[in-house]
Coordinates of C-alpha atoms in Angstrom, one line a residue:
M1068 CA 192.5 89.8 132.5
L1069 CA 189.9 87.1 133.0
D1070 CA 187.7 89.6 134.9
A1071 CA 187.7 91.8 131.8
I1072 CA 186.7 89.1 129.4
P1073 CA 183.0 89.0 130.2
R1074 CA 182.7 92.8 130.0
T1075 CA 184.7 92.8 126.7
W1076 CA 182.5 90.1 125.4
E1077 CA 179.3 91.9 126.2
R1078 CA 180.6 95.1 124.6
M1079 CA 181.7 93.4 121.4
G1080 CA 179.5 93.8 118.3
A1081 CA 179.2 91.2 115.7
G1082 CA 180.1 93.4 112.7
W1083 CA 183.8 92.6 112.7
T1084 CA 183.9 88.9 113.5
H1085 CA 184.2 87.8 109.9
L1086 CA 187.8 88.8 110.2
V1087 CA 188.7 86.1 112.6
T1088 CA 185.9 83.6 113.0
D1089 CA 183.8 81.2 110.9
T1090 CA 180.6 83.1 111.6
P1091 CA 180.4 86.3 109.6
S1092 CA 179.0 89.7 110.7
V1093 CA 175.5 91.2 110.9
D1094 CA 176.5 93.8 108.3
I1095 CA 177.5 91.3 105.7
D1096 CA 175.2 88.4 106.2
G1097 CA 172.4 89.6 108.4
I1098 CA 173.2 87.6 111.5
P1099 CA 171.3 89.0 114.5
A1100 CA 173.4 91.3 116.7
K1101 CA 172.5 89.1 119.7
R1102 CA 174.5 86.0 118.9
D1103 CA 173.5 82.5 120.0
A1104 CA 176.0 82.0 122.8
R1105 CA 175.6 78.2 122.6
L1106 CA 177.5 77.9 119.3
D1107 CA 180.5 79.9 120.6
M1108 CA 180.5 78.1 124.0
F1109 CA 180.3 74.6 122.6
R1110 CA 182.9 75.3 119.9
G1111 CA 185.2 76.7 122.6
L1112 CA 184.6 73.6 124.7
A1113 CA 185.3 71.3 121.7
L1114 CA 188.6 73.2 121.1
V1115 CA 189.6 72.6 124.7
M1116 CA 188.9 68.9 124.4
I1117 CA 190.6 68.6 121.1
F1118 CA 193.7 70.2 122.6
I1119 CA 193.7 67.8 125.6
N1120 CA 193.2 64.8 123.4
H1121 CA 196.0 65.9 121.1
V1122 CA 198.5 65.6 123.9
P1123 CA 198.1 61.9 124.5
G1124 CA 199.1 60.1 127.7
T1125 CA 197.8 62.5 130.3
V1126 CA 195.2 61.6 132.9
Y1127 CA 193.1 64.5 131.7
E1128 CA 192.2 62.6 128.6
N1129 CA 189.8 60.6 130.8
F1130 CA 187.6 63.7 131.3
T1131 CA 187.0 64.6 127.7
S1132 CA 183.7 63.9 126.0
R1133 CA 184.9 60.7 124.3
N1134 CA 184.9 59.0 127.7
F1135 CA 181.1 59.6 128.1
G1136 CA 179.7 58.3 124.9
F1137 CA 180.5 56.9 121.4
S1138 CA 181.4 60.2 119.7
D1139 CA 184.0 62.9 120.6
A1140 CA 184.9 66.5 120.0
A1141 CA 185.6 65.8 116.3
E1142 CA 181.9 65.1 115.6
A1143 CA 181.0 68.3 117.4
F1144 CA 183.6 70.3 115.5
V1145 CA 182.3 69.1 112.1
F1146 CA 178.7 69.5 113.0
M1147 CA 179.2 73.1 114.3
S1148 CA 181.3 73.9 111.3
G1149 CA 178.3 73.0 109.1
L1150 CA 176.0 74.9 111.4
A1151 CA 178.2 78.0 111.2
A1152 CA 178.5 77.7 107.4
G1153 CA 174.7 77.5 107.1
L1154 CA 174.3 80.6 109.2
A1155 CA 177.0 82.5 107.4
Y1156 CA 176.6 81.6 103.7
S1157 CA 172.9 80.6 103.2
P1158 CA 171.6 84.2 102.8
R1159 CA 173.8 84.9 99.8
F1160 CA 172.7 81.7 98.1
R1161 CA 169.1 82.6 98.8
N1162 CA 169.2 86.2 97.6
G1163 CA 172.5 87.0 95.9
S1164 CA 174.6 85.9 93.0
F1165 CA 175.4 82.2 93.1
W1166 CA 178.9 82.8 91.7
L1167 CA 179.8 85.6 94.2
A1168 CA 178.4 83.4 97.0
T1169 CA 180.5 80.5 95.8
A1170 CA 183.6 82.6 95.6
R1171 CA 183.2 83.7 99.2
V1172 CA 182.9 80.1 100.4
W1173 CA 185.9 79.0 98.3
A1174 CA 187.9 81.9 99.6
R1175 CA 187.4 80.6 103.1
S1176 CA 188.4 77.1 102.0
R1177 CA 191.6 78.6 100.4
H1178 CA 192.4 80.3 103.7
L1179 CA 192.0 77.1 105.6
Y1180 CA 194.3 75.4 103.1
Y1181 CA 197.0 77.9 103.8
V1182 CA 196.5 77.5 107.6
H1183 CA 196.7 73.7 107.3
L1184 CA 200.0 73.9 105.3
T1185 CA 201.4 76.4 107.8
I1186 CA 200.7 74.3 110.9
T1187 CA 201.9 71.2 109.1
L1188 CA 205.3 72.8 108.4
L1189 CA 205.5 74.2 111.9
S1190 CA 204.8 70.7 113.3
I1191 CA 207.5 69.2 111.2
A1192 CA 209.9 71.9 112.4
I1193 CA 209.0 71.2 116.0
F1194 CA 209.6 67.5 115.7
A1195 CA 212.8 68.1 113.8
A1196 CA 214.1 70.5 116.4
A1197 CA 213.3 68.0 119.2
A1198 CA 215.3 65.3 117.4
L1199 CA 218.2 67.6 116.3
W1200 CA 218.7 69.7 119.4
F1201 CA 217.4 67.5 122.2
G1202 CA 218.1 64.0 121.0
Q1203 CA 214.4 63.0 121.0
Q1204 CA 214.6 60.7 117.9
D1205 CA 211.4 58.9 118.9
V1206 CA 209.3 61.8 117.8
L1207 CA 210.3 61.1 114.2
T1208 CA 208.7 57.7 114.4
K1209 CA 205.2 58.9 115.1
N1210 CA 202.4 61.0 113.6
N1211 CA 202.9 59.7 110.1
L1212 CA 206.4 61.3 109.9
P1213 CA 208.5 58.2 108.9
R1214 CA 207.4 58.4 105.3
L1215 CA 208.9 61.9 105.2
F1216 CA 212.3 60.3 105.5
S1217 CA 211.8 57.0 103.6
E1218 CA 210.1 58.7 100.6
P1219 CA 210.8 62.4 100.9
L1220 CA 210.1 63.5 97.3
A1221 CA 206.7 61.7 97.2
T1222 CA 205.8 62.9 100.6
W1223 CA 206.5 66.6 99.7
I1224 CA 204.1 66.1 96.8
G1225 CA 201.5 64.5 99.1
I1226 CA 201.5 67.2 101.7
P1227 CA 200.2 70.1 99.5
L1228 CA 197.8 67.6 97.8
L1229 CA 196.4 66.8 101.2
T1230 CA 197.0 63.1 100.5
H1231 CA 199.7 62.9 103.2
Q1232 CA 198.4 64.2 106.5
L1233 CA 200.3 64.2 109.8
G1234 CA 198.7 62.5 112.8
Y1235 CA 196.4 64.9 114.7
L1236 CA 196.4 67.3 111.7
N1237 CA 193.6 65.5 109.8
I1238 CA 190.5 67.6 110.5
L1239 CA 191.3 70.8 108.5
P1240 CA 191.7 68.8 105.2
L1241 CA 188.2 67.4 105.9
Y1242 CA 186.8 70.9 106.5
I1243 CA 188.5 72.3 103.4
T1244 CA 187.0 69.6 101.2
L1245 CA 183.5 70.0 102.7
L1246 CA 183.6 73.8 102.1
L1247 CA 184.5 73.2 98.5
A1248 CA 181.3 71.2 98.2
T1249 CA 179.2 73.7 100.2
P1250 CA 177.9 75.7 97.2
L1251 CA 176.4 72.5 95.8
F1252 CA 175.0 71.5 99.2
L1253 CA 173.4 74.9 99.6
W1254 CA 172.1 75.1 96.1
V1255 CA 170.3 71.9 96.5
G1256 CA 169.5 72.2 100.3
L1257 CA 167.8 75.6 100.0
R1258 CA 165.5 74.3 97.4
R1259 CA 165.0 70.6 98.4
P1260 CA 166.4 70.2 101.9
L1261 CA 165.0 66.7 102.3
L1262 CA 166.5 65.7 99.0
L1263 CA 169.9 66.9 100.1
L1264 CA 169.6 65.0 103.4
G1265 CA 168.5 61.8 101.7
A1266 CA 171.4 62.1 99.2
S1267 CA 173.8 62.7 102.1
V1268 CA 172.6 59.6 103.9
A1269 CA 172.9 57.5 100.8
L1270 CA 176.4 58.7 100.1
W1271 CA 177.4 57.9 103.7
A1272 CA 175.9 54.4 103.4
L1273 CA 177.6 53.8 100.0
A1274 CA 180.9 55.0 101.3
G1275 CA 180.7 52.5 104.2
Q1276 CA 179.3 49.7 102.1
F1277 CA 182.0 49.9 99.4
R1278 CA 184.7 51.5 101.5
W1279 CA 184.9 54.5 99.3
N1280 CA 187.4 57.1 100.5
L1281 CA 189.8 59.8 99.1
P1282 CA 193.2 58.3 98.5
N1283 CA 196.4 58.8 100.4
Y1284 CA 199.8 59.3 98.7
P1285 CA 202.5 58.1 99.0
T1286 CA 201.0 55.8 101.7
Q1287 CA 198.3 53.3 100.9
G1288 CA 194.7 53.6 102.1
G1289 CA 192.4 56.6 102.5
W1290 CA 191.9 59.7 104.6
F1291 CA 191.5 59.3 108.4
F1292 CA 188.4 61.5 108.3
N1293 CA 186.7 60.2 105.2
P1294 CA 184.9 63.2 103.6
L1295 CA 182.4 60.9 101.9
S1296 CA 181.2 59.7 105.3
W1297 CA 181.7 62.8 107.4
Q1298 CA 179.8 65.0 105.0
L1299 CA 176.6 63.7 106.6
L1300 CA 177.4 65.4 109.9
F1301 CA 178.4 68.6 108.1
V1302 CA 175.3 68.6 105.8
T1303 CA 173.0 68.1 108.8
G1304 CA 174.6 71.0 110.6
L1305 CA 174.4 73.1 107.4
L1306 CA 170.7 72.5 107.0
C1307 CA 170.2 73.3 110.7
G1308 CA 172.1 76.5 110.3
A1309 CA 170.3 77.6 107.2
A1310 CA 167.0 77.0 109.0
M1311 CA 168.2 78.9 112.1
K1312 CA 169.0 81.8 109.9
Q1313 CA 165.3 82.1 109.1
G1314 CA 164.2 81.6 112.7
K1315 CA 163.2 78.0 112.1
R1316 CA 164.2 74.5 113.3
F1317 CA 165.2 71.9 110.7
F1318 CA 164.3 69.1 113.1
P1319 CA 161.1 69.7 115.0
R1320 CA 161.1 69.8 118.8
T1321 CA 158.8 67.0 120.0
K1322 CA 158.6 65.2 123.3
L1323 CA 158.9 61.9 121.6
L1324 CA 162.1 62.8 119.7
F1325 CA 163.6 64.4 122.7
G1326 CA 162.8 61.3 124.8
L1327 CA 164.3 58.9 122.2
T1328 CA 167.5 61.0 121.8
L1329 CA 168.0 61.5 125.5
A1330 CA 167.5 57.8 126.1
W1331 CA 170.2 57.0 123.5
V1332 CA 172.6 59.4 125.1
V1333 CA 172.0 57.9 128.5
I1334 CA 172.4 54.3 127.2
A1335 CA 175.7 55.3 125.5
L1336 CA 176.9 56.8 128.8
F1337 CA 176.0 53.6 130.7
W1338 CA 177.5 51.5 127.9
V1339 CA 181.0 53.1 128.3
K1340 CA 180.9 53.4 132.1
L1341 CA 179.3 50.2 133.3
P1342 CA 181.1 47.0 132.1
V1343 CA 178.0 44.8 132.4
I1344 CA 176.0 47.0 130.0
G1345 CA 179.0 47.5 127.8
S1346 CA 179.5 43.8 127.5
A1347 CA 175.9 43.2 126.7
G1348 CA 175.9 45.9 124.1
M1349 CA 179.1 44.6 122.4
A1350 CA 177.5 41.1 122.3
M1351 CA 174.5 42.5 120.6
L1352 CA 176.6 44.3 118.0
S1353 CA 178.7 41.2 117.5
A1354 CA 175.5 39.2 116.9
M1355 CA 174.3 41.8 114.4
S1356 CA 177.7 41.6 112.6
K1357 CA 177.6 37.8 112.4
A1358 CA 174.1 38.1 111.0
G1359 CA 175.5 40.0 108.0
L1360 CA 175.1 43.6 108.9
P1361 CA 178.1 45.7 107.6
F1362 CA 180.8 47.2 109.9
Y1363 CA 179.6 50.8 109.5
L1364 CA 176.3 49.8 111.2
T1365 CA 177.8 47.6 113.9
W1366 CA 181.1 49.1 115.0
F1367 CA 182.6 52.4 116.1
D1368 CA 184.8 53.0 113.1
K1369 CA 185.9 56.7 113.1
T1370 CA 187.1 56.9 109.5
F1371 CA 183.7 55.9 108.1
L1372 CA 181.7 57.5 110.9
A1373 CA 180.0 54.3 111.9
L1374 CA 176.3 54.4 112.9
P1375 CA 176.9 54.2 116.7
R1376 CA 179.1 57.2 116.6
L1377 CA 176.9 59.1 114.2
S1378 CA 173.7 58.4 116.0
H1379 CA 175.2 59.3 119.4
A1380 CA 176.5 62.6 118.1
L1381 CA 173.2 63.6 116.4
A1382 CA 171.2 62.5 119.5
L1383 CA 173.5 64.6 121.8
F1384 CA 173.2 67.6 119.6
Y1385 CA 169.4 67.4 119.5
V1386 CA 169.2 67.0 123.3
V1387 CA 171.5 70.1 123.8
A1388 CA 169.5 72.1 121.3
S1389 CA 166.2 71.2 123.0
I1390 CA 167.0 72.2 126.5
T1391 CA 166.1 75.9 126.9
A1392 CA 168.2 76.4 130.0
I1393 CA 171.4 75.7 128.1
R1394 CA 171.0 79.0 126.3
Q1395 CA 171.2 80.8 129.7
F1396 CA 174.0 78.5 130.8
A1397 CA 176.0 79.4 127.7
S1398 CA 175.4 83.1 128.3
A1399 CA 176.6 83.1 131.9
N1400 CA 179.8 85.1 132.8
W1401 CA 181.6 82.0 133.8
A1402 CA 181.4 80.6 130.3
A1403 CA 182.9 83.8 128.8
P1404 CA 186.4 82.2 128.3
L1405 CA 184.8 79.3 126.4
R1406 CA 182.8 81.7 124.3
L1407 CA 185.9 83.7 123.6
L1408 CA 187.8 80.7 122.4
G1409 CA 184.9 79.5 120.3
R1410 CA 184.4 82.9 118.7
Q1411 CA 188.1 83.0 117.6
G1412 CA 187.8 79.4 116.5
L1413 CA 190.3 79.2 113.6
P1414 CA 193.3 81.0 115.1
V1415 CA 192.7 79.2 118.4
F1416 CA 192.5 75.8 116.7
A1417 CA 195.6 76.5 114.6
F1418 CA 197.6 77.8 117.6
G1419 CA 196.4 75.0 119.8
T1420 CA 197.4 72.4 117.3
V1421 CA 200.9 73.7 117.0
L1422 CA 201.1 73.9 120.8
S1423 CA 199.9 70.3 121.2
M1424 CA 202.6 69.1 118.8
A1425 CA 205.2 71.0 120.9
L1426 CA 203.8 69.4 124.1
Q1427 CA 204.0 66.0 122.6
A1428 CA 207.7 66.6 121.9
I1429 CA 208.2 67.9 125.5
K1430 CA 206.4 65.0 127.0
T1431 CA 208.4 62.3 125.1
P1432 CA 211.2 62.0 127.6
L1433 CA 209.1 62.6 130.7
E1434 CA 207.2 60.2 132.9
N1435 CA 203.5 60.7 133.1
D1436 CA 202.9 63.0 136.0
P1437 CA 199.4 64.5 136.7
L1438 CA 200.9 67.7 138.1
V1439 CA 203.4 68.3 135.3
D1440 CA 200.8 67.4 132.7
G1441 CA 198.3 69.6 134.3
L1442 CA 200.7 72.6 134.2
L1443 CA 201.6 72.0 130.6
L1444 CA 197.9 71.7 129.5
A1445 CA 196.9 74.7 131.6
G1446 CA 199.7 76.8 130.2
G1447 CA 198.7 75.8 126.6
L1448 CA 195.1 76.7 127.3
G1449 CA 196.1 79.9 128.9
L1450 CA 198.1 80.9 125.8
Q1451 CA 195.2 80.1 123.6
L1452 CA 192.9 82.2 125.7
G1453 CA 195.4 85.0 125.7
L1454 CA 195.5 84.9 121.9
A1455 CA 191.7 84.9 121.7
W1456 CA 191.6 88.0 124.0
I1457 CA 194.2 89.8 122.0
L1458 CA 192.4 89.2 118.7
T1459 CA 189.1 90.2 120.2
R1460 CA 190.5 93.4 121.7
T1461 CA 192.4 94.3 118.6
A1462 CA 189.3 93.9 116.4
E1463 CA 187.2 95.8 118.9
M1464 CA 189.6 98.8 118.8
S1465 CA 189.8 98.7 115.0
R1466 CA 186.0 98.8 114.9
A1467 CA 185.9 101.7 117.3
R1468 CA 188.4 103.7 115.2
A1469 CA 186.4 103.0 112.0
A1470 CA 183.2 104.2 113.7
I1471 CA 184.9 107.5 114.7
A1472 CA 186.4 108.0 111.3

């Protein structure tokens, strides 16, 4: 089957992909028939790393991107979601009816909402089955589940309101919220892109400075992925995608900027891998904090997307986008499985999330074993790849029948 994937991929048109992916078709939105393979490959890679990270306690966590810099697959996922939204939706906001374009974006957000509720219920069922049938009571004490038993009525209100999110199921609520705001982002961004970027930076800074966040219920505090902070990555991706749609670059390609971003990526790598550099870096951040700089500038807080994480993610994306050879790298046959996963992003993400919850339950009574963990993760990834292949093949056959008819 893997041998057939590259051939299937090369044969596939882009006209049907709006059925199962975030990036719509050439017929509807004018996306060139020859897709940029980098987006699909890196989205697939991000999905693989998210899946591995969502089964904690395995040795394979040490090889995901979060071990080689300050940011991780979550930043990549949000940025690429914005990039895909810019590619997909900007033409209609440029040339069509604003309200029809808005309805299309919000329909996507509504679909994501249903997916989130579905995987939340399936995850609760998995943990309940592990406790009821296999005596794994410990699974009910993790992943923000205890409130479901201590305050069940309030929690069942919070789940559909997105104010109570299970652990590891936090990113779709963020995406849903950002898509709801996308019509406003595009309305401003297509007319005054620098104004939108400036406002986005200001909102990120204000959210960090005053700790603004959307509220949780019935628990205290705010969302794990604060939309008021993470919108900056999404907006940056959105502006880049809208520019790409017109054959442009939002950020210019210059040797100076490439050198600076590459240097920061390398520094971050040495920071996390070499204790002497890491210690010096932490001492510097500590001194900056003591001098009065706020936490979102001097720490690695994920909820508020602190500056070290944000700057590393943006630098990494710029470096990747600037290296021409990566386009050929992403188009190679060996990368076809990653491209396939990335192109079927939403169903793969949803299926992978449910699988990761099941693997968490399976691993609870087991000792950490690289072989067993490897087989579990490989099996889960194989199932996701099989799903992506089936969806791709089914859509391809439907398109062929439609062409004949």
